[in-house]
Coordinates of C-alpha atoms in Angstrom, one line a residue:
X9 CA 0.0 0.0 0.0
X10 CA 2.7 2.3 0.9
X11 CA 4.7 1.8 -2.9
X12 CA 1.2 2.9 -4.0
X13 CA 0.6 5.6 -2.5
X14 CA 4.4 7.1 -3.1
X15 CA 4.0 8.4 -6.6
X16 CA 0.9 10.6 -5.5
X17 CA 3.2 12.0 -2.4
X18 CA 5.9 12.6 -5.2
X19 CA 3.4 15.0 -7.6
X20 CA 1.8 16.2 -4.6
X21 CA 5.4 17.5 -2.9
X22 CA 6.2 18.4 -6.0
X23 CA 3.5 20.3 -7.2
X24 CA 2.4 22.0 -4.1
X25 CA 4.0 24.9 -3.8
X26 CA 2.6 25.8 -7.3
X27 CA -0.9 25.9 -5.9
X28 CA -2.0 29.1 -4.4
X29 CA -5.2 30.5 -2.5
X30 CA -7.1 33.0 -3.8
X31 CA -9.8 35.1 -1.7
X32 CA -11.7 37.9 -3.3
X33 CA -14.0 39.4 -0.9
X34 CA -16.7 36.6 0.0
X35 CA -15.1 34.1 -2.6
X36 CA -12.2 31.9 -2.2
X37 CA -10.8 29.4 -4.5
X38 CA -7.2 28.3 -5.6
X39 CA -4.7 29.3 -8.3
X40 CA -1.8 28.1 -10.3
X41 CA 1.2 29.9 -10.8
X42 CA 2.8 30.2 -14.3
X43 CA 5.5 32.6 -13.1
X44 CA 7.1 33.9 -9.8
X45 CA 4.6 37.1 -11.0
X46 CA 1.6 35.3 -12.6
X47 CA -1.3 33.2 -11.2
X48 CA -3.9 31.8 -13.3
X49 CA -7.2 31.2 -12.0
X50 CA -10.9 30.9 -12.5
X51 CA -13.1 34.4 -13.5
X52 CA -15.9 33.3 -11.3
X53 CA -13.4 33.0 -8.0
X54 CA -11.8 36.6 -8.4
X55 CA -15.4 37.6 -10.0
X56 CA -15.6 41.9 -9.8
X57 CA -12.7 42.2 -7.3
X58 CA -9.4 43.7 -8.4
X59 CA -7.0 43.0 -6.2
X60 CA -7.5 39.4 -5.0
X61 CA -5.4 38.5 -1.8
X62 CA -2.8 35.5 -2.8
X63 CA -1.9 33.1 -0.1
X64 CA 0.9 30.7 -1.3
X65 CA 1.7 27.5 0.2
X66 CA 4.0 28.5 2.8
X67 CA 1.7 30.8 5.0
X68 CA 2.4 33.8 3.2
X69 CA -0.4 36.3 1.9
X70 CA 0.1 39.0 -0.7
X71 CA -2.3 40.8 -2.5
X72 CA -2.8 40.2 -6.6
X73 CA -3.8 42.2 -9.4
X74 CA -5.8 41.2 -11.9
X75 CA -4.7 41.3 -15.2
X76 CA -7.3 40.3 -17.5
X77 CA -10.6 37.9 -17.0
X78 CA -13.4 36.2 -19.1
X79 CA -16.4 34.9 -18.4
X80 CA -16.9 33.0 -21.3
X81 CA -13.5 30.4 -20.9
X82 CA -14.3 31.2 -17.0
X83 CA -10.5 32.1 -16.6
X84 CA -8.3 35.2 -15.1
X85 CA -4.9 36.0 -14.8
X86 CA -3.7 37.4 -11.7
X87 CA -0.3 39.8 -11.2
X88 CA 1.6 39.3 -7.9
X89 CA 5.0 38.4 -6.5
X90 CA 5.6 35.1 -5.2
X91 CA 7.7 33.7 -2.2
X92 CA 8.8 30.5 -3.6
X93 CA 10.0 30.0 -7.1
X94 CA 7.3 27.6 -8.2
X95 CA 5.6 27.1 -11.6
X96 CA 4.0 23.8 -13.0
X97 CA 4.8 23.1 -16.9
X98 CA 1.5 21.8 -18.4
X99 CA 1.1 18.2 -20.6
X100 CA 1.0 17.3 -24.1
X101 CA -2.4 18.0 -24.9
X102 CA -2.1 14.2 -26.7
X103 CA -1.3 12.6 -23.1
X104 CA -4.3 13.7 -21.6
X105 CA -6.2 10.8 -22.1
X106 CA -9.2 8.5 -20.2
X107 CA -7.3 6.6 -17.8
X108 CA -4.9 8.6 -17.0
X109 CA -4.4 8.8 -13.5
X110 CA -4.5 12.7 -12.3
X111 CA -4.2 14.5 -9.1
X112 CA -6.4 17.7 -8.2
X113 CA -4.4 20.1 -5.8
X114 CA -6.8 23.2 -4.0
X115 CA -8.0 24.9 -1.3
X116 CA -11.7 23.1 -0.9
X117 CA -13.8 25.0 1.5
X118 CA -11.3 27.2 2.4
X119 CA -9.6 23.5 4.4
X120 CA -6.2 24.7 2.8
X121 CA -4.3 22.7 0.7
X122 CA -5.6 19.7 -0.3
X123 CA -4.8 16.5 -2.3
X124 CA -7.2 14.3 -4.2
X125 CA -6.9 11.6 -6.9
X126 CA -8.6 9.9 -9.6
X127 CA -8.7 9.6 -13.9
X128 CA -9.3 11.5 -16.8
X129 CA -12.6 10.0 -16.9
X130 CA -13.3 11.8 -20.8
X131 CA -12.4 14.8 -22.6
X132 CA -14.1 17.2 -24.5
X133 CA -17.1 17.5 -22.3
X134 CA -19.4 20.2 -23.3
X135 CA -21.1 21.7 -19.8
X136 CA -23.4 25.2 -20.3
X137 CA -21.1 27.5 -22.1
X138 CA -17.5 25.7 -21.5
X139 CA -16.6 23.2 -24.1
X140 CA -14.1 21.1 -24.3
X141 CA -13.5 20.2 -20.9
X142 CA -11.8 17.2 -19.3
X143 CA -13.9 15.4 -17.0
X144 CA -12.3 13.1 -13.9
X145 CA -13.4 11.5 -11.1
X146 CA -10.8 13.0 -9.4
X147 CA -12.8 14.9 -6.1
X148 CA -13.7 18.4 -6.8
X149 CA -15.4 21.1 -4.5
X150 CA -16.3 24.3 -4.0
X151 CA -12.6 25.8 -3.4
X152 CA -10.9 23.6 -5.8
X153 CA -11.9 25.9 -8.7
X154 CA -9.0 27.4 -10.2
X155 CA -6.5 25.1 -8.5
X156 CA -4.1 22.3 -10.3
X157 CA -4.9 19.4 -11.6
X158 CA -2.2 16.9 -13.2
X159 CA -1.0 13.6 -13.9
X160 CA 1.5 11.5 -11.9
X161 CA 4.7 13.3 -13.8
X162 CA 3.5 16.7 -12.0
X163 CA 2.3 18.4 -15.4
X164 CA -0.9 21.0 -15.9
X165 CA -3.5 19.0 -17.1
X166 CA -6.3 21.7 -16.7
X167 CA -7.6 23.8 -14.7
X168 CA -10.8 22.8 -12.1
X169 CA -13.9 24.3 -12.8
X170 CA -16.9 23.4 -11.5
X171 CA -18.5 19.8 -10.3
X172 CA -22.0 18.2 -11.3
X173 CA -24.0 18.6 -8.5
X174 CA -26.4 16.0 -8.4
X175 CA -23.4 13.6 -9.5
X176 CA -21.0 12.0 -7.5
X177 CA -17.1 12.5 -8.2
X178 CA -18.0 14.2 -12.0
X179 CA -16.0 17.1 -12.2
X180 CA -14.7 19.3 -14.9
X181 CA -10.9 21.4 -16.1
X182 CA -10.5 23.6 -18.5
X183 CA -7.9 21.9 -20.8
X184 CA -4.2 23.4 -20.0
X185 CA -3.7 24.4 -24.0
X186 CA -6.9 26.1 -23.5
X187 CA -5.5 27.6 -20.9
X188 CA -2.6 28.6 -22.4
X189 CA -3.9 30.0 -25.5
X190 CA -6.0 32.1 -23.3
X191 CA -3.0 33.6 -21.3
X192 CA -1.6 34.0 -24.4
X193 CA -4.3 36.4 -25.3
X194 CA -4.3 38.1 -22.0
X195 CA -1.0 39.3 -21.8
X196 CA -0.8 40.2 -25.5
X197 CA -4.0 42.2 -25.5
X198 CA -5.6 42.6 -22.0
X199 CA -8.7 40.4 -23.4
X200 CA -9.5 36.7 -24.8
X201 CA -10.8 36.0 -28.2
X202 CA -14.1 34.7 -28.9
X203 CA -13.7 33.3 -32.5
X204 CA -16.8 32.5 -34.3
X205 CA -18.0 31.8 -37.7
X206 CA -21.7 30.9 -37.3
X207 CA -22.6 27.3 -37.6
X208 CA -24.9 24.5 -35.6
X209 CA -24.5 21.4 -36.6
X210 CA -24.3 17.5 -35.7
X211 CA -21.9 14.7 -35.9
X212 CA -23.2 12.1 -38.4
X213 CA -21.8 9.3 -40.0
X214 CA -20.8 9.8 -43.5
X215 CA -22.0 7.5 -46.2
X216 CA -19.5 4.2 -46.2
X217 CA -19.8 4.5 -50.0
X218 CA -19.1 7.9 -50.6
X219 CA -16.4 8.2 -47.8
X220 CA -14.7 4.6 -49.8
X221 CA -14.9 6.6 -53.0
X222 CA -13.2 9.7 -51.4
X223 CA -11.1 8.4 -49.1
X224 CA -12.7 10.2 -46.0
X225 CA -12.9 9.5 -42.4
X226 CA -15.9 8.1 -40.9
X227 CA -17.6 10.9 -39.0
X228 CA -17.9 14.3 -40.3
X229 CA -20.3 17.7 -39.4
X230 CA -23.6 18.0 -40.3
X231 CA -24.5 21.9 -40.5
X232 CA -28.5 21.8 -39.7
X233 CA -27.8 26.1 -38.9
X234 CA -25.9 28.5 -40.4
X235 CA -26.3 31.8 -39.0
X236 CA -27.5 34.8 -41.6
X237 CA -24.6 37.0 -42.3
X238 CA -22.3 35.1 -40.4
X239 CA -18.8 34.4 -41.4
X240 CA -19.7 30.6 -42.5
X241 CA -22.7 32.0 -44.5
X242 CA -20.9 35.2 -46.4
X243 CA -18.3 32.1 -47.2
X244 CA -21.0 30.0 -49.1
X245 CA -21.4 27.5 -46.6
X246 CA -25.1 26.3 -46.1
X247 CA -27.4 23.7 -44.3
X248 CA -26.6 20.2 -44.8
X249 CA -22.7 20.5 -45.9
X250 CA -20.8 18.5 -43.7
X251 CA -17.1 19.8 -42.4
X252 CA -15.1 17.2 -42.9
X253 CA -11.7 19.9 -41.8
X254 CA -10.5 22.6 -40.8
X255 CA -7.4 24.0 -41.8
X256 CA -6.2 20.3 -42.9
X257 CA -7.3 19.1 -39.0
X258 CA -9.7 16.6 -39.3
X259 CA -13.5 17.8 -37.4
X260 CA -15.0 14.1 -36.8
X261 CA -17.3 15.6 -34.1
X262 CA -18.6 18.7 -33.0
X263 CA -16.4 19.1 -30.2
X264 CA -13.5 19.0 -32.7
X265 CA -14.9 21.1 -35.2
X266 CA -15.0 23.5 -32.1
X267 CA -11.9 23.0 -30.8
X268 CA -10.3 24.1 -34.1
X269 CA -12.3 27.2 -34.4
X270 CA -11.3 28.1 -31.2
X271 CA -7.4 27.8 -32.1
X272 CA -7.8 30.0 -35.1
X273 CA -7.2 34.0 -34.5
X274 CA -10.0 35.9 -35.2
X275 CA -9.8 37.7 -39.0
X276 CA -7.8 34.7 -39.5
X277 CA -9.0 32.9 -43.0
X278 CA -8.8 29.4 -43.2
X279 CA -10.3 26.3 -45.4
X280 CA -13.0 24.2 -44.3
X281 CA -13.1 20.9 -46.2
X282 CA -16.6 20.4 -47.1
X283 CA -18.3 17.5 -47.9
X284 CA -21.6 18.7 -50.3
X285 CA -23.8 16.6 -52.6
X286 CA -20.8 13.8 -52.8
X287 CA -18.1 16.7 -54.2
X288 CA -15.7 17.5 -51.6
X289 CA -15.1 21.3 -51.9
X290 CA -12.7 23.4 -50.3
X291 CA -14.5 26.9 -48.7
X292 CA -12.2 29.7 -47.1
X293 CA -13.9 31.0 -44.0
X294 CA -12.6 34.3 -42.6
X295 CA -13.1 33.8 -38.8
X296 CA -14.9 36.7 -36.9
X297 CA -15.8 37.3 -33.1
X298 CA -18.3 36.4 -31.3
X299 CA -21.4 39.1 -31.2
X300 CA -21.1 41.0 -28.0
X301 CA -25.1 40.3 -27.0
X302 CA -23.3 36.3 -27.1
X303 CA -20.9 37.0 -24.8
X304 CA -22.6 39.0 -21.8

């Protein structure tokens, strides 16, 4: 029992003193920190507050600016100056599997630092507005949000976010190349992107004999909604053309099809492969943002 347990007191020593607590007025949760001067956490744990206070691992408070947040990836980046020179390199978004074994680090009811463990029970979970989101077993409360969770070689896998409440042990991160990307954003410009090009649509199984006589994958994206005056519409797509790509990346599912949209910079134009009447066409999309009315 003892052998088994040592690799999870391994991460956990090893990625403690990455894993901060964050209070901002009434609400507390936990943060990561991706620099002696940077802590990521969640929007909804800083919320309207400015200056959240930062308590690190060894005792020590100090208080945070923030940066930058969004409600819609439920993410914010907070300024401070750490005490320990602690940051925790995120996974290969390829590792980041079901099965693997993870480990949630946070500050759960304000208990202080705490250690839990599970899997990556699935990934690209779509929950309300977040998409993409790993799901695990690994225990999650109210506290953990923002906090660490990773796999046994001490890497980011994502970002805690909320739990299903009527559920037992179903909870949800942000991806850590979501994450990333956001961050990216953040510090660039002060904001996230939201891009958009204006489509609803459906995984579906493409025919066998059409996707034999064009060598396709299986599984493609049935638009059922393409949004007048949208970016997808002013570039000729239309209801019933199923995306087959993106850019070269294959879109098998929805959640893919979204996760490639969401990797694209806004007034970025890319191809969509297109699958339409049993002619594969190639249609250049110019990616926009989202509406403002979509994002309050």
């Amino acid at each position: 029992m003892v052998g088994e347990r040592e690799p999870f007191a391994r991460v956990a020593s090893q990625v403690g003193p990455g894993v901060v607590q964050v209070r901002a007025g009434r609400s507390q949760g936990s943060g990561v920190l991706l620099d002696p001067h940077s802590v990521i956490t969640n929007a909804h744990v800083v919320g309207d507050s400015p200056s959240p206070a930062i308590t690190f691992a060894d005792g020590v408070t100090r208080p945070g600016r923030v940066v930058a947040a969004d409600r819609l990836y439920d993410l914010a980046l907070v300024e401070t100056v750490s005490p320990v020179n602690a940051r925790i390199e995120p996974a290969p978004e390829e590792s980041v599997v079901p099965g693997r074994q993870v480990v949630a680090i946070g500050n759960p009811f304000g208990f202080g630092w705490t250690v839990t463990t599970g899997v990556v029970s699935a990934v690209d979970r779509i929950v309300g507005g977040l998409d993409g989101l790993i799901q695990t077993d690994a225990a999650i409360n109210p506290g953990n949000s923002g906090g660490a969770l990773v796999d046994l070689d001490g890497r980011l896998v994502g970002i805690p976010t909320l739990v299903l409440a009527p559920g037992q042990n179903i909870g949800f991160a942000i991806p850590a190349w979501q994450v990333l990307h956001v961050v990216e954003q953040f510090r660039r410009t002060g904001r996230a992107e939201h891009p958009y090009v204006g489509l609803a649509g459906a995984t579906e199984v493409i025919d066998p004999v059409v996707a034999r006589a064009l060598d396709l994958p299986g599984r493609g994206v049935l638009e059922a909604g393409v949004e007048p005056g949208g970016p997808a519409h002013l570039a000729g797509l239309g209801e019933w053309d199923m995306v087959i790509a993106v850019d070269g990346a294959p879109t098998p599912s929805v959640q893919a099809l979204r996760r490639q949209i969401r990797r694209t910079p806004v007034g970025a134009t890319v191809p969509f492969t297109v699958l339409r009447g049993g002619r594969l066409l190639q249609v250049p999309v110019r990616v926009g943002e989202l509406p403002a009315a979509a994002r309050r």
